[in-house]
Amino acid sequence: MASEEIFYAVALTRMAGFNQSVALHLYQEVGSATAVYEHRMDIGDVMPNATPRLREAMKDWDEALHRAAAEMEFIEKNGIRAFTLQDADYPQRLSGCPDAPILLYYKGSADLNQQHVINIVGTRHCTNYGQDLVRHFVSDLRELCPDVLIVSGLAYGIDICAHRQALACGYETVGVLAHGLDQLYPPHHRDTAVEMVKRGGLLTEYMSQTQALPNNFRQRNRIVAGISDATILVESAYKGGGLITCRIAQEYGRDVLAFPGAVGMTYSEGCNKMIRNNTAALITSAQDFMETVGWPTVQQKPKAINRQLFPELTDEEQQVVSLLQQTNDLQLNLISVKTNIPIGQLTALLFSLEMKGVVKPLAGGTYHLLN
């Protein structure tokens, strides 16, 4: 896309005299951001229904052009790509949405128009149950359908679990941000974000120096939904950002699916409500997902029982794993009682299992089976 068109698109999004929905209407009616600028003094000739307020606002571009010039310098200096709605690299799924951003800023390597794109969303306060669901779903999906781009919002909880598991399984993954690309929120996820730029990307509609304000997160949810074929809700309270993404996805005519949770659990209420109201399809696995959305799977070799895949387990270690498979998240003393292994020996066994990536210790001397 020519830099001139990007320049005027940046300026159009900075115009103070009208909101973004008006800017999008202008862009679509006139045909390009450059054309909007060229008709700034006679917008009524190309848009007879333009209000007097809009006609007046169109005459003052000084601040917007100044800000656009600074932004063009920023994106060039930092290797950022900018896509307008007319650009072939703009996410085509999103371009058909009625409130699609005029302009997107992107730093990354993934194709935003891959054959299969999904988003995984949920609470920022995910439980071990939610983490396990994400881990199993993404790893199993990788075997069933290798060419999937995984999108989320880089937030705490389910979002960051989805991104990290995607990277661990060899998927590309894109984070949609609620601020400009000159910062990162939350800063604790910077290492993951750096890796995502190499194997995925960071995407936003916001120019640099835009802070992560609450309303921006709600706005970015429409991009998460619109860029994807399907939205997958893992854990959610009765209200939450994940439910907003699901609602938007439904409005866009996309598939919405949810994992059920235990009755009465706070962060299962949102998922269970959507399933109960038939606003989300119930899934319990990657295989469920593939069948529900109708994607073909690659030919699979017969898979051994998952618990047999743990490397080099001793008989005692396997005994502990088998117990946690039946009843996960047990305290050390209960594991000792149920396996009849002395505490001292059991502590060494659990440390060995932790080093092998089979269990992880939780607060209160509790151990959680990872796979």
XYZ file of C-alpha atoms in Angstrom:
371
model
C 0.000 0.000 0.000
C 1.399 3.424 -0.954
C 2.777 5.374 1.988
C 0.686 8.410 0.986
C -2.553 6.466 1.526
C -1.314 5.168 4.878
C -0.327 8.705 5.877
C -3.795 10.069 5.175
C -5.429 7.031 6.793
C -3.468 7.719 9.989
C -4.549 11.349 9.822
C -8.184 10.388 9.233
C -8.206 8.276 12.406
C -6.842 11.294 14.320
C -9.495 13.774 13.235
C -10.993 15.302 16.369
C -14.201 16.652 14.886
C -15.954 13.288 14.515
C -15.804 9.723 15.818
C -14.392 6.589 14.209
C -17.719 5.351 12.859
C -18.050 8.602 10.907
C -14.446 8.267 9.708
C -15.179 4.737 8.467
C -18.326 5.952 6.685
C -16.311 8.705 5.009
C -13.627 6.259 3.970
C -16.123 3.812 2.472
C -18.208 6.458 0.741
C -15.341 8.406 -0.820
C -13.142 5.380 -1.580
C -9.826 6.074 0.136
C -8.262 8.165 2.872
C -6.377 10.175 0.266
C -9.622 11.010 -1.518
C -11.231 12.039 1.782
C -8.409 14.520 2.318
C -8.616 15.813 -1.244
C -12.327 16.543 -0.745
C -11.899 18.098 2.695
C -13.143 21.482 1.495
C -16.024 20.170 -0.624
C -17.082 16.986 1.160
C -20.722 17.876 0.514
C -20.168 17.382 -3.212
C -19.296 13.697 -2.768
C -21.436 13.157 0.349
C -24.620 15.200 0.011
C -25.856 13.868 3.349
C -22.825 15.262 5.222
C -23.975 17.262 8.239
C -22.958 20.918 8.693
C -20.863 19.835 11.677
C -18.980 17.273 9.585
C -18.405 19.746 6.758
C -16.907 22.192 9.210
C -14.771 19.559 10.982
C -13.349 18.401 7.650
C -11.654 21.746 7.067
C -9.150 21.456 9.926
C -6.530 18.734 9.386
C -3.501 20.515 10.850
C -3.151 18.575 14.099
C -4.060 15.263 12.431
C -1.455 15.682 9.681
C 1.210 16.649 12.196
C 0.454 13.564 14.287
C 0.381 11.348 11.194
C 3.840 12.538 10.146
C 5.227 11.546 13.553
C 3.499 8.166 13.368
C 4.898 7.424 9.908
C 8.361 8.065 11.284
C 7.665 5.767 14.232
C 6.419 2.826 12.158
C 9.307 3.087 9.703
C 11.886 3.253 12.478
C 10.422 0.242 14.302
C 9.703 -2.098 11.392
C 5.927 -1.847 11.793
C 3.578 -2.528 8.922
C 0.361 -0.576 8.503
C -2.634 -1.961 6.604
C -5.658 -0.026 5.398
C -8.938 -1.708 4.557
C -7.931 -1.773 0.899
C -4.621 -3.534 1.549
C -4.368 -7.190 0.481
C -2.586 -7.992 3.775
C -5.427 -6.564 5.879
C -7.267 -9.442 7.627
C -9.980 -10.225 5.108
C -12.285 -11.833 7.679
C -12.230 -8.571 9.609
C -12.638 -6.326 6.569
C -16.212 -7.552 6.074
C -17.276 -6.519 9.587
C -19.398 -3.358 9.822
C -17.099 -1.697 12.382
C -13.722 -2.804 10.995
C -10.835 -0.408 11.752
C -9.731 1.754 8.832
C -6.119 1.077 9.740
C -4.188 -1.636 11.580
C -0.603 -1.563 12.857
C 1.227 -4.883 12.801
C 4.605 -6.134 13.969
C 5.152 -9.781 13.175
C 5.647 -12.493 10.603
C 2.390 -14.479 10.538
C -0.052 -14.292 7.636
C -3.236 -12.775 9.060
C -5.220 -14.461 6.284
C -4.273 -18.054 6.977
C -6.723 -20.785 6.042
C -7.729 -21.395 9.658
C -7.803 -18.731 12.396
C -9.257 -19.163 15.878
C -9.206 -17.132 19.047
C -9.061 -18.522 22.565
C -10.392 -16.216 25.286
C -11.473 -16.357 28.899
C -10.976 -15.024 32.380
C -7.849 -13.289 33.610
C -8.166 -15.378 36.783
C -8.000 -18.828 35.234
C -7.757 -21.933 37.386
C -5.569 -24.989 36.942
C -8.570 -26.567 35.218
C -8.609 -23.781 32.644
C -4.869 -23.984 32.088
C -5.099 -27.725 31.528
C -7.946 -27.258 29.042
C -5.865 -24.813 27.006
C -2.799 -27.051 27.168
C -4.625 -30.163 25.985
C -6.755 -28.374 23.409
C -3.886 -26.605 21.654
C -1.527 -29.583 21.687
C -4.229 -31.950 20.377
C -5.366 -29.425 17.775
C -1.785 -29.161 16.502
C -1.898 -32.844 15.576
C -5.366 -32.684 14.045
C -4.948 -29.413 12.132
C -1.383 -28.073 11.875
C -2.208 -24.889 9.931
C -4.054 -22.775 12.502
C -3.287 -19.221 13.580
C -4.181 -18.726 17.249
C -5.316 -15.250 18.318
C -5.905 -13.800 21.774
C -5.440 -10.577 23.727
C -2.110 -11.115 25.546
C -3.871 -10.483 28.874
C -3.371 -12.415 32.098
C -5.066 -15.774 32.481
C -6.460 -17.699 29.530
C -5.037 -15.271 26.937
C -1.403 -15.701 27.876
C -1.866 -19.453 28.388
C -3.171 -19.701 24.822
C -0.262 -17.725 23.384
C 2.390 -19.657 25.294
C 0.896 -23.043 24.526
C 0.627 -22.117 20.854
C 4.317 -21.236 20.786
C 5.210 -24.432 22.661
C 3.321 -26.513 20.087
C 4.783 -24.820 17.027
C 1.767 -22.683 16.146
C 2.006 -19.032 15.159
C 0.055 -16.781 17.489
C -1.069 -13.144 17.292
C -1.891 -10.859 20.205
C -4.397 -8.043 19.662
C -3.442 -5.071 21.820
C -5.469 -2.275 23.412
C -2.694 0.302 23.022
C 0.070 1.396 20.657
C 3.095 -0.681 19.694
C 5.464 1.597 21.624
C 4.519 -0.143 24.878
C 3.292 -3.463 26.189
C 0.556 -4.217 28.689
C 0.926 -6.125 30.879
C 4.726 -5.653 30.979
C 5.159 -9.100 32.591
C 4.341 -10.666 29.218
C 7.153 -8.916 27.348
C 9.288 -12.044 26.862
C 6.330 -13.891 25.364
C 5.511 -10.904 23.155
C 9.070 -10.797 21.825
C 8.813 -14.465 20.877
C 5.397 -13.865 19.295
C 6.838 -11.224 16.975
C 9.181 -13.922 15.648
C 6.477 -16.599 15.406
C 3.231 -14.715 15.062
C 2.771 -11.051 15.761
C 1.271 -8.122 17.652
C -1.674 -6.270 16.105
C -3.471 -3.067 17.091
C -5.647 -0.304 15.689
C -4.042 2.199 18.066
C -1.109 4.417 17.127
C 1.865 4.965 19.393
C 1.401 6.930 22.629
C -2.076 5.426 23.081
C -2.552 4.181 26.632
C -4.335 0.937 27.553
C -7.601 2.549 28.672
C -10.539 0.339 29.765
C -12.671 1.127 26.719
C -9.793 0.173 24.416
C -9.949 -3.405 25.692
C -13.628 -3.628 24.810
C -12.898 -2.179 21.386
C -10.065 -4.581 20.678
C -12.394 -7.530 21.383
C -14.130 -6.879 18.068
C -10.791 -7.371 16.277
C -10.151 -10.619 18.166
C -13.597 -11.836 17.094
C -13.551 -10.463 13.575
C -10.148 -11.778 12.586
C -11.148 -15.358 13.446
C -13.280 -18.178 12.088
C -14.243 -19.275 15.599
C -14.153 -18.043 19.189
C -13.400 -20.544 21.959
C -14.320 -19.612 25.522
C -12.395 -21.591 28.116
C -13.273 -20.085 31.502
C -15.391 -17.054 32.320
C -17.281 -15.590 35.234
C -20.923 -14.630 34.725
C -19.676 -11.343 33.250
C -16.355 -10.740 31.541
C -14.409 -9.689 28.484
C -14.499 -13.188 27.032
C -18.291 -13.052 26.916
C -18.097 -9.729 25.076
C -15.847 -11.312 22.451
C -18.302 -14.202 22.112
C -21.252 -11.844 21.658
C -19.421 -9.893 18.964
C -18.403 -13.126 17.216
C -22.067 -14.175 17.147
C -23.030 -10.831 15.633
C -20.408 -11.397 12.955
C -21.843 -14.839 12.208
C -18.792 -16.757 13.477
C -18.715 -20.050 15.360
C -18.708 -19.717 19.154
C -17.757 -22.676 21.332
C -17.239 -23.113 25.066
C -15.776 -25.640 27.463
C -18.161 -26.507 30.304
C -17.119 -26.239 33.921
C -18.203 -27.492 37.311
C -21.572 -26.257 38.558
C -21.178 -23.455 41.090
C -17.585 -22.592 40.196
C -17.197 -18.831 39.683
C -15.110 -19.050 36.533
C -17.333 -21.635 34.908
C -20.563 -19.647 35.193
C -20.085 -17.728 31.958
C -19.311 -20.816 29.881
C -22.155 -22.811 31.376
C -24.582 -19.933 30.819
C -23.689 -19.703 27.129
C -24.007 -23.450 26.663
C -27.335 -23.485 28.532
C -28.680 -20.631 26.387
C -27.510 -22.291 23.170
C -25.294 -19.321 22.364
C -22.165 -21.484 22.350
C -21.567 -25.044 21.254
C -20.322 -27.354 23.980
C -16.887 -28.852 23.335
C -14.669 -30.997 25.528
C -11.720 -31.579 23.186
C -9.973 -30.545 19.995
C -11.735 -33.407 18.242
C -15.104 -31.954 19.331
C -14.056 -28.595 17.955
C -12.982 -29.999 14.586
C -16.242 -31.895 14.180
C -18.374 -28.924 15.237
C -16.803 -26.435 12.819
C -16.420 -29.056 10.086
C -12.685 -28.794 9.492
C -10.970 -31.848 7.989
C -8.289 -33.497 10.096
C -4.923 -34.771 8.942
C -4.361 -38.526 8.947
C -3.376 -39.589 12.418
C -1.323 -42.491 13.629
C -2.881 -44.405 16.524
C -2.029 -42.594 19.713
C -0.900 -44.389 22.835
C -2.702 -43.724 26.081
C -1.499 -40.341 27.287
C -0.174 -41.567 30.634
C 2.154 -43.983 28.870
C 3.914 -41.079 27.141
C 5.666 -39.854 30.281
C 9.417 -40.416 29.922
C 11.270 -42.932 32.057
C 8.932 -43.179 35.011
C 9.880 -45.527 37.806
C 7.222 -47.803 39.250
C 6.831 -45.491 42.258
C 6.566 -42.398 40.040
C 3.954 -44.105 37.898
C 2.032 -44.949 41.073
C 1.921 -41.249 42.002
C 0.894 -40.253 38.461
C -1.888 -42.839 38.406
C -3.241 -41.481 41.682
C -3.200 -37.883 40.451
C -4.855 -39.026 37.252
C -7.784 -40.243 39.335
C -7.859 -37.309 41.793
C -5.760 -34.319 40.834
C -4.440 -31.567 43.129
C -3.696 -33.643 46.231
C -1.642 -32.592 49.230
C 1.612 -34.336 50.002
C 0.298 -36.142 53.074
C -2.742 -37.473 51.190
C -0.553 -38.759 48.376
C 1.590 -40.497 50.979
C -1.432 -42.129 52.614
C -3.005 -43.266 49.333
C 0.223 -44.617 47.818
C 1.714 -45.923 51.048
C 4.981 -44.174 50.185
C 6.823 -42.541 53.112
C 6.927 -38.729 53.105
C 10.708 -38.537 52.733
C 10.768 -40.862 49.717
C 7.650 -39.227 48.259
C 9.210 -35.751 48.391
C 12.115 -36.980 46.268
C 9.733 -38.680 43.832
C 7.641 -35.531 43.411
C 10.746 -33.429 42.833
C 11.827 -35.860 40.121
C 8.373 -35.683 38.514
C 8.510 -31.889 38.655
C 11.875 -31.889 36.862
C 10.398 -34.148 34.160
C 7.548 -31.714 33.611
C 4.906 -34.145 34.857
C 3.671 -32.349 37.998
C 3.925 -28.886 39.488
C 3.695 -27.867 43.146
C 0.904 -25.524 44.213
C 0.307 -23.520 47.374
C -0.308 -25.478 50.548
C 1.839 -28.483 49.636
C -0.542 -29.562 46.860
C 0.655 -31.230 43.635
C -0.983 -30.860 40.220
C -0.661 -33.303 37.318
C 0.203 -31.342 34.181
C -0.581 -33.680 31.300
